Coordinates of C-alpha atoms in Angstrom, one line a residue:
Chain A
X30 CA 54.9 47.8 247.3
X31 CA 55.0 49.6 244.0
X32 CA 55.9 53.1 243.6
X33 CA 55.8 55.4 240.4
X34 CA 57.7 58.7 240.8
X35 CA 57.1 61.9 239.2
X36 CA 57.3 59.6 235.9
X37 CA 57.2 61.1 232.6
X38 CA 57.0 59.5 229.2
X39 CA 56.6 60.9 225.7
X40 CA 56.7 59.3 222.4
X41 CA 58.8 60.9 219.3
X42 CA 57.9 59.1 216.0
X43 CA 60.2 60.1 213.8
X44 CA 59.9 63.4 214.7
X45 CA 56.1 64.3 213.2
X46 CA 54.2 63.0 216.0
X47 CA 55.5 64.2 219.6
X48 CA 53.1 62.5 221.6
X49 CA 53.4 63.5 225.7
X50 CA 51.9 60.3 227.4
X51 CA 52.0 60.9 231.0
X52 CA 53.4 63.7 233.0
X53 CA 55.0 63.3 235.9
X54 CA 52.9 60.5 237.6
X55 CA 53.2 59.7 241.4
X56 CA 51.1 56.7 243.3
X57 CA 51.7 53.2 244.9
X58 CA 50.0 50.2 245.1
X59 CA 49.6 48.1 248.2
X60 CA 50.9 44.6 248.4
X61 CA 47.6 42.0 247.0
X62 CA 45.6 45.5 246.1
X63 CA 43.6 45.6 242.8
X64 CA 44.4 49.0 241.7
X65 CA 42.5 49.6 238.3
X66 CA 43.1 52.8 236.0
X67 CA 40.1 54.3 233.9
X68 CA 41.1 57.3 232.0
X69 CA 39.6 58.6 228.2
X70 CA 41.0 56.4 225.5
X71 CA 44.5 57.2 224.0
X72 CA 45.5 58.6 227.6
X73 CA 48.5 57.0 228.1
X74 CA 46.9 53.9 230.7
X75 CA 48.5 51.1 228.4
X76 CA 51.7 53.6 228.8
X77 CA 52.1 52.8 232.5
X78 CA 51.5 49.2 232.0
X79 CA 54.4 49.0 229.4
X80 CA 56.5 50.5 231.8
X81 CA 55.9 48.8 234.8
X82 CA 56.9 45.9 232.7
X83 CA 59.6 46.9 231.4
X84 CA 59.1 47.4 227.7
X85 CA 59.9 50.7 227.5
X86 CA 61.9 53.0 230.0
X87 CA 60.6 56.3 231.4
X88 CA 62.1 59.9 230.7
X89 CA 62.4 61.1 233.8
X90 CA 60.9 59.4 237.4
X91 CA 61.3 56.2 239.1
X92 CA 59.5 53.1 239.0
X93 CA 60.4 50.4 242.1
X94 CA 58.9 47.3 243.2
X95 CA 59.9 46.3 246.6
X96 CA 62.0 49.3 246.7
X97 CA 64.2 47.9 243.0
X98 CA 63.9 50.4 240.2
X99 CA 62.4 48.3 236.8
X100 CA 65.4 47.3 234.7
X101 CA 63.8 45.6 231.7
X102 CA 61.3 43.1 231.3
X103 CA 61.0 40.3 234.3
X104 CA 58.4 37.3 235.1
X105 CA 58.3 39.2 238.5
X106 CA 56.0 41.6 236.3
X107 CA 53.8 39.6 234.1
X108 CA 51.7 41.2 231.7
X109 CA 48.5 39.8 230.6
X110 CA 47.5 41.4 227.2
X111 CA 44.3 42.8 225.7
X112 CA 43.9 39.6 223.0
X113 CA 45.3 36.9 225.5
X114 CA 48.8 36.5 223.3
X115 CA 48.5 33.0 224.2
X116 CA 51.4 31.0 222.0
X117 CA 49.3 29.5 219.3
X118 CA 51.4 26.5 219.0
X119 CA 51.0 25.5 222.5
X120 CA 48.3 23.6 224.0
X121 CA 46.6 25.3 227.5
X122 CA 48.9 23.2 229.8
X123 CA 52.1 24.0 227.5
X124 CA 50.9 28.0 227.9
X125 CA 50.8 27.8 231.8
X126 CA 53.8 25.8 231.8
X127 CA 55.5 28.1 230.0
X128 CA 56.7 30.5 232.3
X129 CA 57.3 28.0 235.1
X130 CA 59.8 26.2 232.2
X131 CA 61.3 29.3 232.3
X132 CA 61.9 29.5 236.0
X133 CA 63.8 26.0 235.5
X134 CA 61.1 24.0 237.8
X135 CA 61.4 20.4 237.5
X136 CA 58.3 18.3 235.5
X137 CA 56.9 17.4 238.5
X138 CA 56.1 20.4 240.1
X139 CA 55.9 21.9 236.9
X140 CA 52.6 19.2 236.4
X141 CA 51.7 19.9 240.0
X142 CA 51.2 23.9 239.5
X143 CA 50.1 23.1 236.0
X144 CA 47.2 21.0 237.8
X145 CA 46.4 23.4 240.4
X146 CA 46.1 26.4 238.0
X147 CA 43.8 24.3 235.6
X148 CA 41.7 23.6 238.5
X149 CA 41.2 27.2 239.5
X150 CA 40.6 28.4 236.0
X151 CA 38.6 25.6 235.6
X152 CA 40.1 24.6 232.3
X153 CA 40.9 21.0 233.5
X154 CA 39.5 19.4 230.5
X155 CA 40.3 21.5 227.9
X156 CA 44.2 21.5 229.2
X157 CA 44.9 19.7 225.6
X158 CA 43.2 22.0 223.5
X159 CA 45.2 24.8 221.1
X160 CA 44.0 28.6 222.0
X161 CA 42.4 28.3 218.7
X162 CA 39.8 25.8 220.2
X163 CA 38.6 27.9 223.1
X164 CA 36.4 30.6 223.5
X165 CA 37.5 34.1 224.1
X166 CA 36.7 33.7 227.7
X167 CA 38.5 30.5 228.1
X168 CA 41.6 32.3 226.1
X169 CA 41.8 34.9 228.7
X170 CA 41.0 32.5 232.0
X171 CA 44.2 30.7 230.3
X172 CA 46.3 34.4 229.8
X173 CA 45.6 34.3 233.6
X174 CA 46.1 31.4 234.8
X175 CA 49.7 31.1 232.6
X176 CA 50.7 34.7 234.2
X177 CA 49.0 33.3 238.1
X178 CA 51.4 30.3 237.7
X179 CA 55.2 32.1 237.5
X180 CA 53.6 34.2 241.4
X181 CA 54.7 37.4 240.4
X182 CA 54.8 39.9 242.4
X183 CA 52.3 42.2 240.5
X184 CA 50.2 41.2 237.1
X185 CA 49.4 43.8 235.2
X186 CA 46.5 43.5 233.2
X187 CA 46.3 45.2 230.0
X188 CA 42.2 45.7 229.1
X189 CA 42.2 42.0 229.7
X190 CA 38.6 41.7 229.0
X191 CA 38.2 44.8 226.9
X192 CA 37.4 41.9 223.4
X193 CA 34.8 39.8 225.1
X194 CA 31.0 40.4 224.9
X195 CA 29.5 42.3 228.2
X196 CA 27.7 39.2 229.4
X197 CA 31.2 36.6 229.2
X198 CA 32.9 39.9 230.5
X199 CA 30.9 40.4 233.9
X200 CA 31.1 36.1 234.3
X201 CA 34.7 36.7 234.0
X202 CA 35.3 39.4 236.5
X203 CA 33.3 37.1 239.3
X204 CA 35.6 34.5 238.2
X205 CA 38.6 37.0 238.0
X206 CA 37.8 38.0 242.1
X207 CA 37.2 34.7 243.0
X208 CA 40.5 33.7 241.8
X209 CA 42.0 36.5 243.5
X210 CA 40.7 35.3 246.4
X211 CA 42.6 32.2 246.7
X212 CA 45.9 33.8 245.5
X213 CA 46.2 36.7 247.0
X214 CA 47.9 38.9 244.0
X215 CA 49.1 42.1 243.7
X216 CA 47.0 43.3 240.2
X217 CA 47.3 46.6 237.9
X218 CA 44.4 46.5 235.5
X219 CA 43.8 48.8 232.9
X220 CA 40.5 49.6 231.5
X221 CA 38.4 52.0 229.9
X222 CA 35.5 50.3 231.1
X223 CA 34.2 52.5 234.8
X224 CA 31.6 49.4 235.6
X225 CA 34.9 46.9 235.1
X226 CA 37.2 49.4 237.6
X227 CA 34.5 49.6 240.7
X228 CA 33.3 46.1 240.5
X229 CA 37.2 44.9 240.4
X230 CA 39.1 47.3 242.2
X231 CA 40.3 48.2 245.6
X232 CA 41.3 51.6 244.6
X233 CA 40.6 53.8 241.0
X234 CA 43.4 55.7 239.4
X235 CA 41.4 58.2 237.8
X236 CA 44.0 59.8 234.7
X237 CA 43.3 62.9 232.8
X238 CA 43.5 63.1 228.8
X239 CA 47.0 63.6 227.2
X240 CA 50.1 64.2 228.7
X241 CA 48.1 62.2 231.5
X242 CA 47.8 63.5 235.1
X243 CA 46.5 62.1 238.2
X244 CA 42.8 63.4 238.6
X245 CA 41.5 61.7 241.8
X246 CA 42.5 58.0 243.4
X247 CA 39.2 56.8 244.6
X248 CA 39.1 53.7 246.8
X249 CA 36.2 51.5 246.4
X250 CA 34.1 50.9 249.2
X251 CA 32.7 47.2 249.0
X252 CA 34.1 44.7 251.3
X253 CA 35.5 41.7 249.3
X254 CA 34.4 38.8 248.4
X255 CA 32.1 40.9 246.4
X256 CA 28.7 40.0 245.2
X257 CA 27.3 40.8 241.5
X258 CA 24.3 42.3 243.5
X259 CA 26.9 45.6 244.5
X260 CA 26.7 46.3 240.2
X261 CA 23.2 47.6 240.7
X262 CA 23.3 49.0 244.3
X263 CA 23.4 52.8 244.6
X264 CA 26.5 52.9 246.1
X265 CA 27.9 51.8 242.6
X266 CA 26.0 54.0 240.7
X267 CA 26.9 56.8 242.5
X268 CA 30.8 55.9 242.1
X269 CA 30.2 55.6 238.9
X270 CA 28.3 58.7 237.6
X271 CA 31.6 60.6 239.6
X272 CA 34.3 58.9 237.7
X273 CA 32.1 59.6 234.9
X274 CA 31.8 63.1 235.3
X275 CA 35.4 63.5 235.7
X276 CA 36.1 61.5 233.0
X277 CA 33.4 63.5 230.5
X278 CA 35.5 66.8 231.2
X279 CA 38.3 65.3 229.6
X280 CA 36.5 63.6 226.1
X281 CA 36.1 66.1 223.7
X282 CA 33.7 65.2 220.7
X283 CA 37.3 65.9 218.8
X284 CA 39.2 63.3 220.5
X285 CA 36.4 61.2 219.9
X286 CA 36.4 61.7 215.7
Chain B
X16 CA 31.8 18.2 208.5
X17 CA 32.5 14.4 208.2
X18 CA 31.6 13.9 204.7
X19 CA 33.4 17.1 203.3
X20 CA 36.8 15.1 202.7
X21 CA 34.8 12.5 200.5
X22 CA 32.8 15.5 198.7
X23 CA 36.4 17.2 198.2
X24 CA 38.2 13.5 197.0
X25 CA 35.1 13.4 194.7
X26 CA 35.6 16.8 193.0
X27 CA 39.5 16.3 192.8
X28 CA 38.9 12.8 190.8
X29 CA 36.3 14.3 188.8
X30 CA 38.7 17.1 188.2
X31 CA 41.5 15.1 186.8
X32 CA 38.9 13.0 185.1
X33 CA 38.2 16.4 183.2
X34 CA 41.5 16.9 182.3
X35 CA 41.9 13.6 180.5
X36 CA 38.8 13.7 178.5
X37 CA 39.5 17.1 177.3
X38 CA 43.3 15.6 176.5
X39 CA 42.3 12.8 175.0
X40 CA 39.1 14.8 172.8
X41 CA 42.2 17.4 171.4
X42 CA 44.1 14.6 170.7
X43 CA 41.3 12.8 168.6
X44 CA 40.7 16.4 166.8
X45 CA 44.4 16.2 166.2
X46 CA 44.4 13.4 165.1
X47 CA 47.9 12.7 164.7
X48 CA 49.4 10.1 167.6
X49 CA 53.0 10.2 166.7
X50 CA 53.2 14.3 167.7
X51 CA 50.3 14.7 169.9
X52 CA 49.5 10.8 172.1
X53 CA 46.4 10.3 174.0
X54 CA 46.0 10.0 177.6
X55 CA 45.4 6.1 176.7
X56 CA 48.5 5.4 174.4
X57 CA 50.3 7.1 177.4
X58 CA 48.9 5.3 180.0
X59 CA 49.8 1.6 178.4
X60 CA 53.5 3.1 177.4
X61 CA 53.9 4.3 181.0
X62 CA 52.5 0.4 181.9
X63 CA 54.9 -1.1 180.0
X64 CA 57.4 1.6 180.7
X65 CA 57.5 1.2 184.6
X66 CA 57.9 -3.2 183.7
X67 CA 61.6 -2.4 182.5
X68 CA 64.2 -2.0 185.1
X69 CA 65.7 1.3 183.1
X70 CA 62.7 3.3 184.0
X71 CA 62.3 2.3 187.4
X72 CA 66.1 3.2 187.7
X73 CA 66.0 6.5 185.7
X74 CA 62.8 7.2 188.4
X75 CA 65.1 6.5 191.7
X76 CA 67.7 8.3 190.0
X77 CA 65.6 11.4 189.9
X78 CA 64.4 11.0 193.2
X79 CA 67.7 10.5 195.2
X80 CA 69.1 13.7 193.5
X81 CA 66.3 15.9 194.5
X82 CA 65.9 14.6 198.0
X83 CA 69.1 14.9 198.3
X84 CA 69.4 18.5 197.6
X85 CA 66.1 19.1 198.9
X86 CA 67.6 18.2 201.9
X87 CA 70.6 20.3 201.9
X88 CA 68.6 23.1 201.1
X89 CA 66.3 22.5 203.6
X90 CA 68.6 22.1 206.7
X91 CA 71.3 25.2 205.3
X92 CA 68.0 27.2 204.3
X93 CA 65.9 27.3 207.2
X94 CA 69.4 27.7 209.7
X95 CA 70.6 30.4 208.4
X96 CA 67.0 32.0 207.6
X97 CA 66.4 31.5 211.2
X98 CA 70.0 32.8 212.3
X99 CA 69.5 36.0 209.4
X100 CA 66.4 36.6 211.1
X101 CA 67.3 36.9 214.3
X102 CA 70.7 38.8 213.7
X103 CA 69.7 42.1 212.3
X104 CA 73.4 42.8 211.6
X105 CA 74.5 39.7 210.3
X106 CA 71.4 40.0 207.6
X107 CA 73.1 43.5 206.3
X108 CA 75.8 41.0 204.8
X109 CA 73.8 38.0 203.8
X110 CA 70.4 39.5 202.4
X111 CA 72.6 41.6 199.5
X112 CA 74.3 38.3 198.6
X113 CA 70.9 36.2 198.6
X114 CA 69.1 39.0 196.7
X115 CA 71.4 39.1 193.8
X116 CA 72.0 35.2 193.0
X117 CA 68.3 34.5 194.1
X118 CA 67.4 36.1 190.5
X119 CA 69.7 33.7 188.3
X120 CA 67.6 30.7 187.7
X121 CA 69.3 27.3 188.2
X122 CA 69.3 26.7 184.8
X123 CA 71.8 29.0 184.3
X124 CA 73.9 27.6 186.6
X125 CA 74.0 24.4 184.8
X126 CA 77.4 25.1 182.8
X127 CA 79.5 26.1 185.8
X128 CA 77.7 23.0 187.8
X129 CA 79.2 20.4 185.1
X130 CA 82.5 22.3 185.1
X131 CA 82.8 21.9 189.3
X132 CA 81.2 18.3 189.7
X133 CA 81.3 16.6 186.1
X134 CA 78.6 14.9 184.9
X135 CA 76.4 12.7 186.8
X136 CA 75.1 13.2 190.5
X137 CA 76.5 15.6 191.7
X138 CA 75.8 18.6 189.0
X139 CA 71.9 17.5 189.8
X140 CA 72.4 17.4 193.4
X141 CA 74.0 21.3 193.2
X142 CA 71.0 22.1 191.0
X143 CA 67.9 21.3 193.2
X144 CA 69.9 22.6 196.1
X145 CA 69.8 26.2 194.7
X146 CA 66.6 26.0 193.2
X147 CA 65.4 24.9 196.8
X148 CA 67.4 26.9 198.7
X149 CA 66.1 30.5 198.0
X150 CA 62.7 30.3 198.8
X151 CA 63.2 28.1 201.7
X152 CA 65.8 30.5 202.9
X153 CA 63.3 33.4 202.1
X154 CA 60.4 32.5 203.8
X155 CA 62.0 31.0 206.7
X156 CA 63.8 34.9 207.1
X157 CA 60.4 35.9 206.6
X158 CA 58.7 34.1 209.2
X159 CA 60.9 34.7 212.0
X160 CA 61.4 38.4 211.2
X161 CA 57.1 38.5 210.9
X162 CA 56.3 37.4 214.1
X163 CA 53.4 39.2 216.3
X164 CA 55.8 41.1 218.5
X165 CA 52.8 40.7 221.3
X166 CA 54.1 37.6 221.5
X167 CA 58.1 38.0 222.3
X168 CA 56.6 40.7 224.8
X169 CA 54.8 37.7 226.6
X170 CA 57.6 35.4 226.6
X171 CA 59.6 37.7 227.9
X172 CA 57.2 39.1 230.7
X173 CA 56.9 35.3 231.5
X174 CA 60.4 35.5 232.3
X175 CA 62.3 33.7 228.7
X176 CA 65.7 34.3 228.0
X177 CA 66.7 34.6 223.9
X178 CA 67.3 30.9 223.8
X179 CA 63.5 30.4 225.1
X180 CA 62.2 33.0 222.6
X181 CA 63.9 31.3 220.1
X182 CA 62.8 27.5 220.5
X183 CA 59.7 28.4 221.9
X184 CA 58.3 31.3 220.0
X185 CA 60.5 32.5 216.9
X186 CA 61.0 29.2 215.5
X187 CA 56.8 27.7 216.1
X188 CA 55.8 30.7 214.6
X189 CA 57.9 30.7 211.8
X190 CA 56.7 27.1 211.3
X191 CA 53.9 28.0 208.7
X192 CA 55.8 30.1 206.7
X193 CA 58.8 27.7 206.4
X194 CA 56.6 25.0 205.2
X195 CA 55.2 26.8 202.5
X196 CA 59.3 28.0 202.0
X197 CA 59.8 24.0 202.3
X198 CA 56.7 23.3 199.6
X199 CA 57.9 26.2 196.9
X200 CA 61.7 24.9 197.3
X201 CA 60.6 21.4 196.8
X202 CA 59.0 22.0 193.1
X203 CA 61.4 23.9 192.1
X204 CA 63.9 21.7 193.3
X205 CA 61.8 18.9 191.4
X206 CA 61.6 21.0 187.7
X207 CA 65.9 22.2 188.4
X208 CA 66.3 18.3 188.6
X209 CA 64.9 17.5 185.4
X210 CA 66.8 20.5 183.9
X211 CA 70.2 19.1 185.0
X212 CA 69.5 15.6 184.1
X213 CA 68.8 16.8 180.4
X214 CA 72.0 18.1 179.7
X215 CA 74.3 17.0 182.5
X216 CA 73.8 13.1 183.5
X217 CA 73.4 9.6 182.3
X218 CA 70.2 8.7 183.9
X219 CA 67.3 10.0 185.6
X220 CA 63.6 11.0 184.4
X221 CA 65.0 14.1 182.3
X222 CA 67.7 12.0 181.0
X223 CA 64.7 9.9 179.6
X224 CA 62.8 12.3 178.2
X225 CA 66.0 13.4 176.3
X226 CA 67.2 10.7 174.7
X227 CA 63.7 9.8 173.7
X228 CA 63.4 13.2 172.3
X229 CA 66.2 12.5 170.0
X230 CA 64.6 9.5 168.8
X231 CA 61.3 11.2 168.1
X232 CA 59.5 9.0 170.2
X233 CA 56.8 11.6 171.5
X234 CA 54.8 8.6 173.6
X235 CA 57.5 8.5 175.9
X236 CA 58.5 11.8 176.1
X237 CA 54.7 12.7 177.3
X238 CA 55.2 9.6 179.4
X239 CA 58.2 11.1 181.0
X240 CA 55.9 14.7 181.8
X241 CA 53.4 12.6 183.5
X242 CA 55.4 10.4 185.5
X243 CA 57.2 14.1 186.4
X244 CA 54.0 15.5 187.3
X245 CA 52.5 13.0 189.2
X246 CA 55.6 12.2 191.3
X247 CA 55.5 16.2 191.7
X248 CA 51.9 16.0 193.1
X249 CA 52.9 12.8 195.5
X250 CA 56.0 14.9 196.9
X251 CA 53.6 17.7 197.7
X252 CA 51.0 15.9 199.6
X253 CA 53.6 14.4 201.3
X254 CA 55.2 17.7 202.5
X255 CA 51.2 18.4 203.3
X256 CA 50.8 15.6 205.4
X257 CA 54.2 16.7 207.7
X258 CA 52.7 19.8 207.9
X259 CA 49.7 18.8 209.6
X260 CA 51.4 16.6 212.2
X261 CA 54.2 19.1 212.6
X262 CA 51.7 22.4 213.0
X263 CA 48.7 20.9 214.5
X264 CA 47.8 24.2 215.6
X265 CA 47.2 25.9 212.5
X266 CA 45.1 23.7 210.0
X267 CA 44.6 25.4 206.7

């Protein structure tokens, strides 16, 4: 289980811009839970990513997973970024097999997971290929699959799909939850897209604008595996005209400009 | 797609084609073969040149010199550009250093080069070494210290330690940027070789081009340039075509 504390975290650059990202911040998320957070853009969500990870350290609060307060940056917390960060210079299997090189596996379970990943990303024949050759789904279906590989314990997704075009984006999320159901996987996926949050998520952290608060924690009602039917059912639409209100409070046409 | 390389080979041949014609039309304007030759009466002397061992010899000569400083350069260059890079501290000491002898063109160097090593080899060797050694240095430095920090931030949230990030994402990275460190060091290294060899050595192409200065024969002299020049372009393809199988990732 992962728990965030009271957590605060502002940003001082150099002094001209004090920016408070997120003021004292307290929920958990369940062991193989998809818990996605939606908030108005510039809130702070990418803030709780980067420290769940590690990057940065908060002001005041905890942050534990498995009861272990964050101490740096660890493979146990993998992050998968907005614009894949796939190495260039590697080819798809040399991506996945990154991170398992880094756990000091031998080459032939290293090849064995490197198979089994390609298989469930379905990448199997462009394993040779340079990011450069892919598509942008493919890219991120690879970002995956090289975080999938290490089995963290949580991957926290960082608007994973936020650069793809809307029809490759909802193809990816059925692939996304059908993956998921094979691993189980503990996931913390930011987004600023509501549609993205219900279709993918077991429970909504709904944020307020800057410092960011906890508005509500909504948890999703469709039973998994999900459909793409449940996108137009008036369950969804329901969900999502809520978050939506309680969103709309929050962006001001200033913060918009 | 497939028949771009033969359109581009066409336009490069056509290109250099250019270039001789309007040579050889100034030089028929000119009019005047002993100061200014034509592409042709350079073309037979570099015939007959390349038929005499001396030549051939002053050519290796060249060549061994600026590979062999090349090399040095290359290998002290992109180390401690990779080490500066990485050590934040340690490049407070050497970037001051670098930045104020970068500025003094080998050339310069030339009289305290002859003083160390004497004439012959060595002087050479020391020349093309610095000539290579500061851009090599600086873009390697540059590289490293340029790379996409969304990248390190993977690595280590894939669980890398500083020797991973190093082999496996500083140093690919950086692998661009050095070559085109390794490509800049490599002409000059070429041009300080030819500086050196006309004042400081016994052989070599700008030996050649020296001695035949002295005895006014202006054939060979242009001879020399072109032999200079082409050898250049040769060395620079070269370093093109290890860049390709060394980065196959980035094709430009």
């Amino acid at each position: 289980m992962i728990a965030f504390t009271k957590v605060s975290k502002s940003f001082d650059n150099g002094g001209k811009n004090f920016v408070r990202a997120l003021n004292e911040i307290s929920f958990e998320i369940e062991r193989k839970e998809i818990l996605c957070v939606v908030g108005p853009s510039g809130c702070g969500k990418s803030t709780i990513i980067n420290l769940l990870a590690g990057f940065i350290v908060p002001d005041s609060g905890s942050i534990t997973v498995s009861g272990k307060e964050v101490a740096g940056p660890s493979y146990l917390r993998t992050v998968v970024f907005q614009d894949d960060a796939l190495f260039p210079w590697k080819t798809v299997k040399d991506n996945i097999g990154f991170g398992l090189r880094c756990k000091g596996l031998g080459s032939n379970e290293q090849a064995k997971k490197i198979r089994d990943i390609l298989s469930i990303t379905n990448l199997g024949e462009f394993s040779d290929c340079y990011p450069a050759q892919l598509s942008g789904g493919m890219k991120q279906m690879c970002a995956l699959g090289r975080a999938l590989a290490i089995e963290p314990e949580i991957i926290l997704m960082d608007e994973p799909f936020a650069s793809l075009d809307q029809q490759t984006r909802d193809l990816i999320q059925e692939e996304f939850l059908k993956i998921k159901d094979q691993i189980a996987q503990t996931v913390l996926l930011v987004t600023h897209n509501i549609d993205e949050a219900i279709f993918l998520g077991d429970k909504i952290l709904v944020l307020t604008a800057r410092p960011a608060q906890i508005k509500e924690i909504i948890t999703v009602p469709f039973e998994k595996p999900r459909s793409p039917d449940i996108r137009s059912s008036q369950e969804f639409i329901d969900i999502k005209s809520r978050i939506w209100y309680m969103l709309r409070n929050d962006i001001s046409v200033e913060n918009l400009v | 797609m497939l028949n771009f390389p033969i359109k581009r080979n066409f336009s490069y041949a056509a290109s250099i084609f250019g270039l001789l014609f309007v040579w050889q039309a100034a030089s028929m304007v000119y009019h005047n073969y002993e100061l200014f030759p034509s592409p042709v009466s350079v073309f037979l002397q570099l015939i007959q040149l390349f038929s005499y061992q001396n030549y051939i010899t002053d050519v290796i000569a060249s060549l061994k010199r600026v590979v062999a400083g090349f090399f040095l350069a290359g290998i002290m260059g992109v180390s401690l550009g990779i080490i500066t890079g990485i050590n934040r501290r340690l490049s407070y000491i050497v970037k001051p250093i670098i930045e104020l002898l970068r500025p003094i063109p080998p050339i310069a160097w030339i009289p305290i080069a002859i003083l160390l090593f004497g004439l012959g080899d060595l002087p050479a060797i020391f020349l093309v070494f610095l000539g290579a050694f500061f851009p090599i240095f600086s873009n390697t430095y540059l590289g490293v210290t340029h790379v996409d920090g969304r990248y390190i931030k993977a690595a280590y949230s894939l669980g890398a330690t500083m020797k991973e990030i190093v082999l496996h994402v500083l140093i690919p990275s950086s692998l661009p940027s050095i070559f085109i460190g390794l490509k800049v060091g490599l002409g000059v290294g070429w041009m300080a070789v030819i500086a050196a060899e006309m004042v400081g050595a016994q052989s070599g192409l700008g030996y050649s081009i020296q001695m035949n200065r002295l005895l006014l024969d202006i054939n060979k002299v242009v001879s020399g340039m072109v032999t200079i020049g082409v050898i250049g372009a040769l060395l620079n393809l070269l370093l093109d075509e290890e860049r390709r199988k060394l980065i196959p990732w980035n094709h430009t």
